[in-house]
XYZ file of C-alpha atoms in Angstrom:
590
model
C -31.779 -17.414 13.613
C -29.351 -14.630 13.065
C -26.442 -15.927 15.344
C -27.441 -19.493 13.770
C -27.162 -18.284 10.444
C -23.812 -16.494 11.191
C -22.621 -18.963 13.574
C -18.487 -20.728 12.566
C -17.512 -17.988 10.688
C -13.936 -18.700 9.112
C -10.579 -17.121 10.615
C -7.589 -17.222 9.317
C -4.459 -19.220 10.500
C -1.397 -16.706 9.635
C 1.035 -19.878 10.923
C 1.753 -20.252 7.015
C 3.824 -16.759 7.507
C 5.105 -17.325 11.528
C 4.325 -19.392 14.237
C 3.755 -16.535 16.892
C 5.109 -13.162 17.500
C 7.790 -14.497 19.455
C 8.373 -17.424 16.776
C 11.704 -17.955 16.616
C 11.445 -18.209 13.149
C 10.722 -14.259 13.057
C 13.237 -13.656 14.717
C 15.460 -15.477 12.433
C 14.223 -13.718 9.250
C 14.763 -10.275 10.647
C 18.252 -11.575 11.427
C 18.727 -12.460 7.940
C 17.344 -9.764 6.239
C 19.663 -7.276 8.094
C 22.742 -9.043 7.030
C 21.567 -9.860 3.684
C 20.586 -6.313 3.463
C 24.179 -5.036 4.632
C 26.047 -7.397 2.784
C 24.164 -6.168 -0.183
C 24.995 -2.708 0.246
C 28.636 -3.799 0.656
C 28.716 -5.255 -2.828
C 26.816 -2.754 -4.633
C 26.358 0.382 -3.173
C 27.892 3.164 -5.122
C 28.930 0.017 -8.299
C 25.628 -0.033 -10.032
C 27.163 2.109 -13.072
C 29.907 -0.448 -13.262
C 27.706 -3.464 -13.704
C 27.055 -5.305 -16.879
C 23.715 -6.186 -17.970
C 23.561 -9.585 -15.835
C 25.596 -8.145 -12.678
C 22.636 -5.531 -12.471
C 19.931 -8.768 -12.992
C 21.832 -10.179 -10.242
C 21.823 -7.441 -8.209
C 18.010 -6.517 -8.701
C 17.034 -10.289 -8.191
C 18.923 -10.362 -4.506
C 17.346 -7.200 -3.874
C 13.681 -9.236 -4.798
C 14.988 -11.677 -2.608
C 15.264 -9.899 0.915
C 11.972 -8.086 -0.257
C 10.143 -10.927 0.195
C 11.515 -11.487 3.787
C 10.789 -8.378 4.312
C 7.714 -8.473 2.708
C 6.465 -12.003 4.735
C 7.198 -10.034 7.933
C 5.191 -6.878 7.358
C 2.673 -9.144 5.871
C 2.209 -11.143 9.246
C 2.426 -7.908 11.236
C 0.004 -6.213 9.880
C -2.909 -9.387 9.620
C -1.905 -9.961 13.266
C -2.686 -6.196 13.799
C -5.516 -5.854 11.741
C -7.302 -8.598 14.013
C -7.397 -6.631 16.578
C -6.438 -2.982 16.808
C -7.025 -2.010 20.083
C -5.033 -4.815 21.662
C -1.762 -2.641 23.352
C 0.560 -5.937 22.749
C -0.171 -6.107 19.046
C -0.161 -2.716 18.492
C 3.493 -2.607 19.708
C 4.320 -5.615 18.213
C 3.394 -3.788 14.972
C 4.618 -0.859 15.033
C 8.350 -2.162 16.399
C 8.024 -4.423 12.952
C 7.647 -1.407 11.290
C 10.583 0.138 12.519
C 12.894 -3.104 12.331
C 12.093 -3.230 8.482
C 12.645 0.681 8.254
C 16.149 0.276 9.210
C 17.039 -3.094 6.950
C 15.318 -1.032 3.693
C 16.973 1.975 4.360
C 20.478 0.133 3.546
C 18.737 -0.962 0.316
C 17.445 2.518 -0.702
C 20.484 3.538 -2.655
C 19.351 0.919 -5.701
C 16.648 2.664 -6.788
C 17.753 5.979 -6.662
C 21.923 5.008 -8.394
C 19.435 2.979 -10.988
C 17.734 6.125 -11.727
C 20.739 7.991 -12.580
C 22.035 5.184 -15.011
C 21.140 7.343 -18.984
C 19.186 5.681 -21.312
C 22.028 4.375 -24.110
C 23.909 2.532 -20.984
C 20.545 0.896 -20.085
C 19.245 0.046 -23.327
C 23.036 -1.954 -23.783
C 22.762 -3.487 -20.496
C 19.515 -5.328 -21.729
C 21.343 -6.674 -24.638
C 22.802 -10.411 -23.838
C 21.184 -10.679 -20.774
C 18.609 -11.838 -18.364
C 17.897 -8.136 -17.314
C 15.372 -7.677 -19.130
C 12.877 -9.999 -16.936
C 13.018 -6.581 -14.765
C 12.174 -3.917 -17.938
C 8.939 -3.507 -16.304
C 9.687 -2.766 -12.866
C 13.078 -0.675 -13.839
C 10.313 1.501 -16.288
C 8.099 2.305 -13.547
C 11.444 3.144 -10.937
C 12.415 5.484 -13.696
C 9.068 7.366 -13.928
C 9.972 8.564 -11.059
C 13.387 9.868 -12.055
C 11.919 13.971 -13.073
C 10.755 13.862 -8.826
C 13.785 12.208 -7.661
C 15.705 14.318 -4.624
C 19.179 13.944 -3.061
C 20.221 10.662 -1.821
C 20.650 12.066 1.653
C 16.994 13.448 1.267
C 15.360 10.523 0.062
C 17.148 8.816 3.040
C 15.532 11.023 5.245
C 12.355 11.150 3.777
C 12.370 7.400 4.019
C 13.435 6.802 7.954
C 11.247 9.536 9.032
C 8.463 7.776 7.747
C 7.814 6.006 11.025
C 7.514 8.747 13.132
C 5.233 11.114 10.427
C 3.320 9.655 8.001
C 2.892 6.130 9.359
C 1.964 6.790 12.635
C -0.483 9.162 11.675
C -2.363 6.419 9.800
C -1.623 4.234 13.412
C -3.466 6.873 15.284
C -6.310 7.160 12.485
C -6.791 3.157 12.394
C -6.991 2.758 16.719
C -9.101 5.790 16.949
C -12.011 4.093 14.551
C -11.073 0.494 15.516
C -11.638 1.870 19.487
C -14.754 4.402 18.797
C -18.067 2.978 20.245
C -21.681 3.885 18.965
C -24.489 3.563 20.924
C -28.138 2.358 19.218
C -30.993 1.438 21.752
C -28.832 1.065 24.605
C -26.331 -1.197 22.918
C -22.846 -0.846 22.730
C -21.620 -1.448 18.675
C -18.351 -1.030 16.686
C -18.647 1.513 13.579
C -18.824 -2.009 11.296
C -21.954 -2.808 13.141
C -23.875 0.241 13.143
C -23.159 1.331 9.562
C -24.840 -2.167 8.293
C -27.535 -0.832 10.431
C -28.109 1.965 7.337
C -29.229 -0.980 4.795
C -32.086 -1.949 7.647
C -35.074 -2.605 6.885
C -36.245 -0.555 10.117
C -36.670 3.247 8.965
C -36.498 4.087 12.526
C -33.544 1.983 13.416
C -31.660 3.490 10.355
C -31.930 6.913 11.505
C -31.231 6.324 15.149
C -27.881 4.430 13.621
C -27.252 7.761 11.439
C -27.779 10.142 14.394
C -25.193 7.876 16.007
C -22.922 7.903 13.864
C -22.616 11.500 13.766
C -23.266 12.312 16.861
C -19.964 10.509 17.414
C -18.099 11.806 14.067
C -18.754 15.238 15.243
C -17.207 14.447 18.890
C -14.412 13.031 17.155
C -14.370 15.439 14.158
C -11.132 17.823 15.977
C -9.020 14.459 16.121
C -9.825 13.936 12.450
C -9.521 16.776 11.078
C -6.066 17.297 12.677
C -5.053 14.102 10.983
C -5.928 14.973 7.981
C -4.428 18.741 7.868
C -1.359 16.893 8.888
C -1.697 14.288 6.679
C -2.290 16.703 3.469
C 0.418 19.492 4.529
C 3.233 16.485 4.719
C 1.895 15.146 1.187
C 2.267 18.906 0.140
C 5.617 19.458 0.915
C 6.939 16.567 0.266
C 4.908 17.033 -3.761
C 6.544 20.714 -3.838
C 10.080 19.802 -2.863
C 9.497 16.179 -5.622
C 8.025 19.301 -8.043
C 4.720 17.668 -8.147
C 2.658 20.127 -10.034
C -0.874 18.360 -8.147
C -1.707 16.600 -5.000
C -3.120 13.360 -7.444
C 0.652 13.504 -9.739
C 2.275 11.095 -7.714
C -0.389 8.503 -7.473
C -1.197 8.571 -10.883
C 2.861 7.658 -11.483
C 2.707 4.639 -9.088
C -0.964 3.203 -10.695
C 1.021 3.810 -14.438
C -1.790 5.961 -15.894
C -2.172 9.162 -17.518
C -3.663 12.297 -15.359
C -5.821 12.830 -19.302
C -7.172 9.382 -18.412
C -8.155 9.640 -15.093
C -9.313 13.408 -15.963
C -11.505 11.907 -18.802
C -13.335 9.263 -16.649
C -13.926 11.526 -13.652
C -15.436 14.347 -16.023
C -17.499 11.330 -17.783
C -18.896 10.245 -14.411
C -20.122 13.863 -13.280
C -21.270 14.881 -16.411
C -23.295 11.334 -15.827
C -24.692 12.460 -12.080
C -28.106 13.551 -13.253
C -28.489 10.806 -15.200
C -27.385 8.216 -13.194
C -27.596 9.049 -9.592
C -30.131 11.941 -9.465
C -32.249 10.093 -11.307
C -32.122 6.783 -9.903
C -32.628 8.105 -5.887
C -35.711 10.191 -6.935
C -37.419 6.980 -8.764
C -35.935 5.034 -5.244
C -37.804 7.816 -3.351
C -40.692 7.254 -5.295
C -40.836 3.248 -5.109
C -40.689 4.126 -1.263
C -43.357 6.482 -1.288
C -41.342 9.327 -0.365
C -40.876 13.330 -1.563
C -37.212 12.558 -0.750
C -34.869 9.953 0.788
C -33.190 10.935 4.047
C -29.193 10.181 3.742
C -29.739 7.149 6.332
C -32.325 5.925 3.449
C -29.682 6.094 0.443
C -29.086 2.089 1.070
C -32.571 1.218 2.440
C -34.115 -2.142 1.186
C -36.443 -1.954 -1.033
C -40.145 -2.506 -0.488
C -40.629 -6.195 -0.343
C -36.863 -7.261 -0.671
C -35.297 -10.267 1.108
C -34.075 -9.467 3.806
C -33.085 -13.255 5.416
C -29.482 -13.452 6.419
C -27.509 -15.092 4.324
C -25.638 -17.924 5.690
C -21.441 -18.368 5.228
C -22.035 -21.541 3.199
C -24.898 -20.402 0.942
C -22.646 -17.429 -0.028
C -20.026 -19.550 -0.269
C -21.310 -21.903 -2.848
C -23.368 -18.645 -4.954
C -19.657 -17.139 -5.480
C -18.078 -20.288 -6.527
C -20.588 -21.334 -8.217
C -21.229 -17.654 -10.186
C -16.962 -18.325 -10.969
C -16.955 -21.791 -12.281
C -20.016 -20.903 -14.710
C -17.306 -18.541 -16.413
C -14.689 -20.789 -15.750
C -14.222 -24.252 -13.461
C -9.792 -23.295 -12.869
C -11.479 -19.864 -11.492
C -14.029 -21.606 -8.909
C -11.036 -23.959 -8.195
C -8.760 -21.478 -7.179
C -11.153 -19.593 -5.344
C -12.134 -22.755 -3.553
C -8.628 -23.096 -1.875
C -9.637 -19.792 0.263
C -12.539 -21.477 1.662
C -10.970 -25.278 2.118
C -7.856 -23.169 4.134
C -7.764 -21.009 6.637
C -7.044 -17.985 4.365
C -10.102 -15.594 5.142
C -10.856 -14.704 8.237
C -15.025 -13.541 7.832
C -16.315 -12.824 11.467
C -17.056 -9.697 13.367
C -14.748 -9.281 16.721
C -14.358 -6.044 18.434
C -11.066 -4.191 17.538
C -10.670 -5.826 14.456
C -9.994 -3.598 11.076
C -13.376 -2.917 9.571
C -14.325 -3.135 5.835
C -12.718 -6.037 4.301
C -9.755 -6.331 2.560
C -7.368 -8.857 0.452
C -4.119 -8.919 1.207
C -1.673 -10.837 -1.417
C 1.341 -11.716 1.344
C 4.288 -12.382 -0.352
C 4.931 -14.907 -3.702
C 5.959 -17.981 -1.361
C 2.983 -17.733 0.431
C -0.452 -16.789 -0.341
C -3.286 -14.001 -0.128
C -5.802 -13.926 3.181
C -9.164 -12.155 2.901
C -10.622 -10.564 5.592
C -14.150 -9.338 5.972
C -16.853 -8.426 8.571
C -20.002 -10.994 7.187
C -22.994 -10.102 8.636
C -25.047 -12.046 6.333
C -26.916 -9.378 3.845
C -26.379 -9.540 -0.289
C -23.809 -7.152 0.076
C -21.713 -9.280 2.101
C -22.165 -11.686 -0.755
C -20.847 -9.266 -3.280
C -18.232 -7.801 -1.109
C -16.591 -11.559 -0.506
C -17.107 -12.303 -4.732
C -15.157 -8.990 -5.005
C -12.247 -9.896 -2.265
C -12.414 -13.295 -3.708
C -11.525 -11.882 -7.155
C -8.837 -9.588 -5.346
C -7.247 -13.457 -4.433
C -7.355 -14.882 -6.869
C -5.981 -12.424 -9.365
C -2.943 -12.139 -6.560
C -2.667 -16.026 -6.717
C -2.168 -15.542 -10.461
C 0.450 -13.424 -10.543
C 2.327 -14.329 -7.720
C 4.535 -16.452 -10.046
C 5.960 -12.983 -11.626
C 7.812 -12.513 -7.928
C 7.823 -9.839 -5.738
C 8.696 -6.723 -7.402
C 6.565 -7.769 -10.473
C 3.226 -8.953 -9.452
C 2.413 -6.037 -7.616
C -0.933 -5.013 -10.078
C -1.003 -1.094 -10.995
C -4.218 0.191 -8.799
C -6.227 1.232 -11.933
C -6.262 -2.820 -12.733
C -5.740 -3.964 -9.538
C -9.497 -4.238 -9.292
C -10.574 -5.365 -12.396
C -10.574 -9.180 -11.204
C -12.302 -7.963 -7.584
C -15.609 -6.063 -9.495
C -15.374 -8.709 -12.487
C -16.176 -11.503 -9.536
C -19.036 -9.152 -8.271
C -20.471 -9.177 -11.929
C -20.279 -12.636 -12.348
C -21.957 -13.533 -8.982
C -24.793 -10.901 -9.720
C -24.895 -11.969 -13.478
C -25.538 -15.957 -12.504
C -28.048 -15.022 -9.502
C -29.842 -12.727 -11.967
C -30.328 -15.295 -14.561
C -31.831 -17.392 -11.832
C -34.948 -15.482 -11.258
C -37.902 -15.674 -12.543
C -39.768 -13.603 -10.656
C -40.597 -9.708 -12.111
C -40.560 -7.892 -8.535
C -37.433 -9.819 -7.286
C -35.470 -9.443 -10.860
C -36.732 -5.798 -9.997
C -35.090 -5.794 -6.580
C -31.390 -7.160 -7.736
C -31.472 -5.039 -10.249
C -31.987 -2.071 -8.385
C -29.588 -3.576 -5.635
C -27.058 -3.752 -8.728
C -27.363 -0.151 -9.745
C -26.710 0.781 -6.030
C -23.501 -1.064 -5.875
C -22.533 0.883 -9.066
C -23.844 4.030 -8.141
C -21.282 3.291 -4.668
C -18.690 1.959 -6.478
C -18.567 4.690 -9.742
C -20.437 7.753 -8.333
C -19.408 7.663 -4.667
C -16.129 6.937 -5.410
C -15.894 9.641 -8.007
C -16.895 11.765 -5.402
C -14.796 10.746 -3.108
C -11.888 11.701 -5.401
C -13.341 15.478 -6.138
C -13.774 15.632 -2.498
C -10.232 15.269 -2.094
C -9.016 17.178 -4.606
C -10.313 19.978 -3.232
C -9.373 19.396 0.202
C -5.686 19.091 -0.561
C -6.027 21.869 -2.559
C -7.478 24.215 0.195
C -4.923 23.117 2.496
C -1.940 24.316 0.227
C -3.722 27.785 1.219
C -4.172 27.025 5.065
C -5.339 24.686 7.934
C -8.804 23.390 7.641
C -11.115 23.590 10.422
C -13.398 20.816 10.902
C -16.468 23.377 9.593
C -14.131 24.077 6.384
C -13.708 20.086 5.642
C -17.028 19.723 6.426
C -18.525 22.440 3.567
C -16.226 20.489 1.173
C -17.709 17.175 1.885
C -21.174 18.302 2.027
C -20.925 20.430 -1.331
C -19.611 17.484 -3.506
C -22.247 15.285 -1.418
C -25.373 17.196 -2.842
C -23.614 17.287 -6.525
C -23.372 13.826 -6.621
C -26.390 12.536 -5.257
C -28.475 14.705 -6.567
C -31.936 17.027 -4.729
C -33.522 13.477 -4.211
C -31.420 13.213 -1.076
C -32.201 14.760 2.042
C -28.677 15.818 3.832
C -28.922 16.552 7.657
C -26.511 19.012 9.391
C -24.298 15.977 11.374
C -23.732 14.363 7.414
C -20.871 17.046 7.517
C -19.020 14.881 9.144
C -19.585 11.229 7.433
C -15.876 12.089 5.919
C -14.557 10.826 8.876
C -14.099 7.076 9.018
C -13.267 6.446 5.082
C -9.640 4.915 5.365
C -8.670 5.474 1.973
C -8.372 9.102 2.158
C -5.977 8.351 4.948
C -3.932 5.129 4.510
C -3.879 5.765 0.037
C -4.660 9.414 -0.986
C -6.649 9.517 -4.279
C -6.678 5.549 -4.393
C -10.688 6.017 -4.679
C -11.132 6.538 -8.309
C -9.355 3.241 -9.038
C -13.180 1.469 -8.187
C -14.833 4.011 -10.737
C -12.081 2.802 -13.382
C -12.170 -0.701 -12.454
C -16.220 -0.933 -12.500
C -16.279 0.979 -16.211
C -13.679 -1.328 -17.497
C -15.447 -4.467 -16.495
C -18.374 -3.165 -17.801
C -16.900 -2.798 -21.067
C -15.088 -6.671 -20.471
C -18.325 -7.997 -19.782
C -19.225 -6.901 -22.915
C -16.826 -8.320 -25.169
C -17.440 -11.593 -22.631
C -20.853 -11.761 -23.541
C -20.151 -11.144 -27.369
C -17.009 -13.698 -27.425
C -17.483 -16.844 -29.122
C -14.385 -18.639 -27.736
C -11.055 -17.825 -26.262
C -12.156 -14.674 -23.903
C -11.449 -16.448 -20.160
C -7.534 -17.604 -21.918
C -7.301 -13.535 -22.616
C -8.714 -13.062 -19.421
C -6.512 -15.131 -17.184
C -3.468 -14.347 -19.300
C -4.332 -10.196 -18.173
C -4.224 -11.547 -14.498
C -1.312 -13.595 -14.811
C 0.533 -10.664 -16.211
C 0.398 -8.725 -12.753
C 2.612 -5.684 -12.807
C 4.420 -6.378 -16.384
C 2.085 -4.707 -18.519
C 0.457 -1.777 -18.683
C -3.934 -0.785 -18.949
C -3.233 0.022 -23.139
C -1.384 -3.612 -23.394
C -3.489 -5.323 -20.934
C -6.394 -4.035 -22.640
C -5.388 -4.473 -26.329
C -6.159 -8.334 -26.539
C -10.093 -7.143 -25.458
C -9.926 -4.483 -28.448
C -10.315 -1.915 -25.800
C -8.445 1.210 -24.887
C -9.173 3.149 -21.572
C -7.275 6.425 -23.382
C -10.350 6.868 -25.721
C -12.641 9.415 -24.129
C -15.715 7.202 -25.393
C -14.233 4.218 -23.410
C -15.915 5.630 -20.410
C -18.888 6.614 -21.419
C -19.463 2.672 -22.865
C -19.288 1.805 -18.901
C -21.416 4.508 -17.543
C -24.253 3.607 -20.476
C -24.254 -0.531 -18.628
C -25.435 1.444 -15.127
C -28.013 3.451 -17.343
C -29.291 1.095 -19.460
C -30.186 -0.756 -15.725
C -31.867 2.251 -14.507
C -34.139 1.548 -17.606
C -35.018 -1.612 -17.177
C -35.991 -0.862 -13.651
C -38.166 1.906 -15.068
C -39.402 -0.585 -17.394
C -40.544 -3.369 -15.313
C-alpha cells in the first residue's frame, strides 16, 4: 500500500532554465554575461559620481539585467545539484558554475560599493526627474551597509575568495549528509528516511532510528564540528574587520529588521517555554501514559491518530483546496506547480533533504522540492513550500534585484498556506478525539516552528560567541546544544547522552547563520494576520496579495501597516504566542 500510495511522485523538468549541462545554450549565457559584465565595467566603473539621475537608472537596470543571467545559471546549477549530491559529475559541474559566475560578478562589484560612497544631498537630487527612483528600495538596503563597508581591494578579495572558504565549506557540509548512511533493522536509509522514522507509530522503531542517528552524528561529530569552528571563526573575522559589534548584526541588516525586534520576540518566546512547550510535552507524556517522553518520542503520534499514508493527489487537492477557500487566484496559481513540472516530490538517494522553494529568476519560475513520504506533515510542509511559490510568483514582476523578500517576511506566505490547509481540514471534523489529534498535531508544528527555532537561534548565539574565545571541541558544542535543548523543552523530555550531537545535520546553521528565527517571526505574524483575516469583513486577501506582490520594496512596519499591525510593539509578539496557548487549552479542554 505504501509504495502504491507513494507511487508517480512529481519531478521537476529544469529544461525551462537549460537544456543539459552541456546545452549550448549555457554555454552561450556564460558567454554573454562575461562580456556584458566587462563591457559594463568599461562604461561605468570609476563614473558612477558623474551620472545623472537616469544614467545611474540605466546603469543599475543593466546591472539587473546580467543578474538575471547570472542568476538563471546558478539557479539551474544548483536544482541540478541538489538532485543528487553525491553524483561526482554534478558536483563538478556545480561547483565550476560557481566559479565561472565568481569571476563575471567580481567585474560588477565596484557598483555597489562607488554607490555607497555617493552622500546623501547628491542622491536625494539624482531621484528628482527621473526613473531612479524604481530602485529607492534596493539602493536603501545597499546603503545599510555603507557603516561595514571595507576597501574596494578588500571587498574584492573577500568576494573571489569566497569559492575556496566559505562556499566550499557548505559543499563539504551538504555531500557529507547527502552521502551519510543509517542503518535501522538491517536496512540501509538516507538521514531523510530515518528521521521520518521519529514520527512512527512504532515506539521501538523510533528509538532504534534515534540510536542511529546518533550513533552516526557522533562518528561524524569531528567532521562537523570542524566545519563549524571554521565556519564561525571566518564569520568572526570577517564581522570584526566590517565592525560588526555581534555575530547576528549582519543578518539582521540583510532581513531589514531591527536587532530590538528580533531581541523582543526571542525574549517573548522563552519567557513563553513553560507555558507553551513544558507544558504541552508533559500533558503529551501524560496522553501517552508516560512519566516522561524520550527525545525520539517528542514527534510520536498520538494514541489513536491516523496514521494511513497520504497519497500525492489527496494532498494535492487538501492544499488547493484549503487556498481557494481563502481565495480561487491563490489555488490557481498554486495549481500551475502541480499541472508543470515545477516540484520535484520523491525520495532518491543523494538528493538534498528537507524541502525547499527556490524562486529561479523573474523570466522563469519557482520549483519546489520535497522528500513526500506521505504523513500530515508532508501535507503541511508542501502547503508551506507551496506558499513559498507562490508568494515568489507574485513578486517576480518587481525584477531581480527587487523581489528578493526580506527573510523576516519571506515566510509569511509559506506558514500562512500551512494555516489555511490546517484551518479548512479542521473545520471538517466532526469528530472530538480526531479534532483532538490535529489540534495537538497543530501545536507541535508551532512548538517546531516558534520554540525550536527560537532555540535554534540561542543555540547559535552562543556558539559563535564561544568561538570568538577559542575552538570548540565537539564535547564543548555539544554542552551548548544540550543546555538550550532542556530550556526549551522543558523536564517533560527525557534527553539521552548521543542527543549531544542532533546539532549536526541542521543546514541552516551552516548554509544561513541565524536565518532560524525568521520561522518564529513568520509563524507569530501570521498568527496575528489570521486574526485580522478572521475579523475582516471584506477587502483582507486584496491587502494580502498586494503585501506579496510588493516583494523586496517595502519594509515589515509598511507591509504590516495596511493589517493595523506593527511587529516593533513588544505586545505584537506576545498576540502570536497567546494563538499556540489558547490551543494548548482547548486540547486540555476536550
Amino acid at each position: 500500500m505504501n509504495e502504491i500510495a507513494l507511487a508517480n511522485l512529481p519531478e521537476w523538468d529544469l529544461t525551462d532554465l537549460y537544456p543539459s549541462r552541456t546545452s549550448p545554450e549555457l554555454s552561450e549565457d556564460l558567454e554573454t554575461a562575461a562580456q556584458n559584465a566587462k563591457s559594463f565595467a568599461k562604461s561605468y566603473k570609476g563614473k558612477l559620481a558623474e551620472l545623472d539621475g537616469q544614467g545611474l537608472y540605466l546603469a543599475i537596470s543593466a546591472y539587473e539585467d546580467i543578474g538575471e543571467i547570472e542568476g538563471r545559471i546558478m539557479s539551474y546549477a544548483y536544482l541540478v545539484y541538489a538532485g543528487n549530491m553525491s553524483d561526482p559529475e554534478i558536483g563538478k559541474f556545480f561547483q565550476t558554475m560557481q566559479e565561472k559566475i565568481s569571476a563575471i560578478s567580481t567585474d560588477l562589484l565596484f557598483l555597489t560599493l562607488e554607490l555607497n560612497k555617493l552622500d546623501e544631498p547628491r542622491l536625494a537630487e539624482m531621484y528628482q526627474a527621473s526613473s531612479l527612483k524604481k530602485y529607492e528600495p534596493w539602493i536603501r538596503n545597499v546603503r545599510a551597509l555603507q557603516p561595514y563597508q571595507l576597501s574596494d581591494d578588500i571587498e574584492k578579495l573577500l568576494h573571489e575568495m569566497d569559492i575556496s572558504g566559505r562556499s566550499a565549506w557548505v559543499r563539504l557540509f551538504d555531500e557529507t549528509v547527502a552521502g551519510l548512511r543509517f542503518e535501522v533493522d538491517g536496512e540501509e536509509m538516507a538521514s531523510q528516511q530515518v528521521l521520518h522514522l521519529l514520527s512512527n507509530s512504532n515506539g521501538e522503531l523510533r528509538k532504534k532510528a534515534a540510536k542511529s542517528l546518533g550513533k552516526v552524528f557522533g562518528q561524524n561529530v569531528r567532521l562537523f564540528s570542524l566545519i563549524t569552528n571554521t565556519l564561525a571563526k571566518d564569520k568572526a573575522i570577517e564581522d570584526d574587520w566590517r565592525g560588526a559589534k555581534n555575530p547576528a548584526d549582519m543578518r539582521h541588516l540583510s532581513n531589514q529588521v531591527e536587532p530590538e525586534v528580533v531581541d523582543a520576540l526571542s525574549d517573548a518566546v522563552q519567557a513563553a517555554y513553560p507555558r507553551l512547550s513544558h507544558r504541552y510535552y508533559k500533558f503529551k507524556a501524560k496522553w501517552m501514559g508516560l512519566d516522561k517522553l524520550d527525545y525520539w518520542d517528542r514527534n510520536a503520534p498520538l494514541p489513536d491518530q491516523d496514521d494511513r499514508i497520504i497519497p500525492w493527489n489527496e494532498a494535492r487537492d487538501t492544499v488547493l483546496d484549503a487556498y481557494g477557500r481563502f481565495s480561487p487566484e491563490l489555488s490557481a496559481l498554486g495549481k500551475t506547480f502541480f499541472d508543470k513540472p515545477w516540484i520535484d516530490a520523491a525520495m532518491r538517494p543523494g538528493k538534498s533533504p528537507g524541502a525547499f522553494a527556490h524562486p529561479t529568476v523573474p523570466s522563469a519560475h519557482p520549483y519546489l522540492l520535497l522528500n513526500y513520504q506521505g504523513n500530515v506533515r508532508d501535507v503541511m510542509t508542501l502547503a508551506h513550500e507551496l506558499g513559498h511559490g507562490v508568494h515568489q510568483v507574485l513578486a517576480a514582476p518587481q525584477g531581480g534585484l527587487l523581489a528578493d523578500t526580506p527573510l523576516t517576511l519571506a515566510e509569511t506566505a509559506s506558514v500562512f498556506g500551512e494555516q489555511l490547509t490546517f484551518r479548512a481540514l479542521l473545520e471538517k471534523e466532526t469528530d472530538p478525539s480526531k479534532r483532538r489529534i490535529m489540534l495537538a498535531g497543530k501545536v507541535e508544528d508551532m512548538l517546531n516552528t516558534v520554540v525550536r527555532q527560537i532555540a535554534f537561534y540561542e543555540f547559535e548565539k552562543r556558539v559563535h560567541e564561544a568561538r570568538k574565545i577559542e575552538e570548540l571541541s565537539p564535547d564543548q558544542i555539544g554542552k551548548i546544544w544540550m543546555d538550550v535543548q532542556t530550556e526549551s523543552l522543558g523536564p517533560a523530555i527525557r534527553l539521552h547522552d548521543e542527543y549531544q550531537y542532533f546539532w549536526c545535520y541542521i543546514p541552516h546553521f551552516i548554509h544561513s547563520p541565524f536565518y532560524v528565527y525568521a520561522y518564529a517571526f513568520g509563524d507569530c505574524l501570521v498568527n496575528a494576520l489570521y486574526a485580522v483575516y478572521q475579523d475582516a469583513a471584506t477587502g483582507f486577501q486584496e491587502k494580502y496579495f498586494n503585501m506579496l506582490k510588493a516583494g523586496g520594496t517595502l519594509r515589515h512596519k509598511e507591509l504590516l501597516a495596511p493589517f493595523n499591525l506593527d511587529a516593533s510593539d513588544p505586545a505584537f509578539w506576545s498576540k502570536g504566542l497567546s494563538v499556540i496557548e489558547g490551543f494548548i487549552d482547548e486540547l486540555e479542554a476536550i
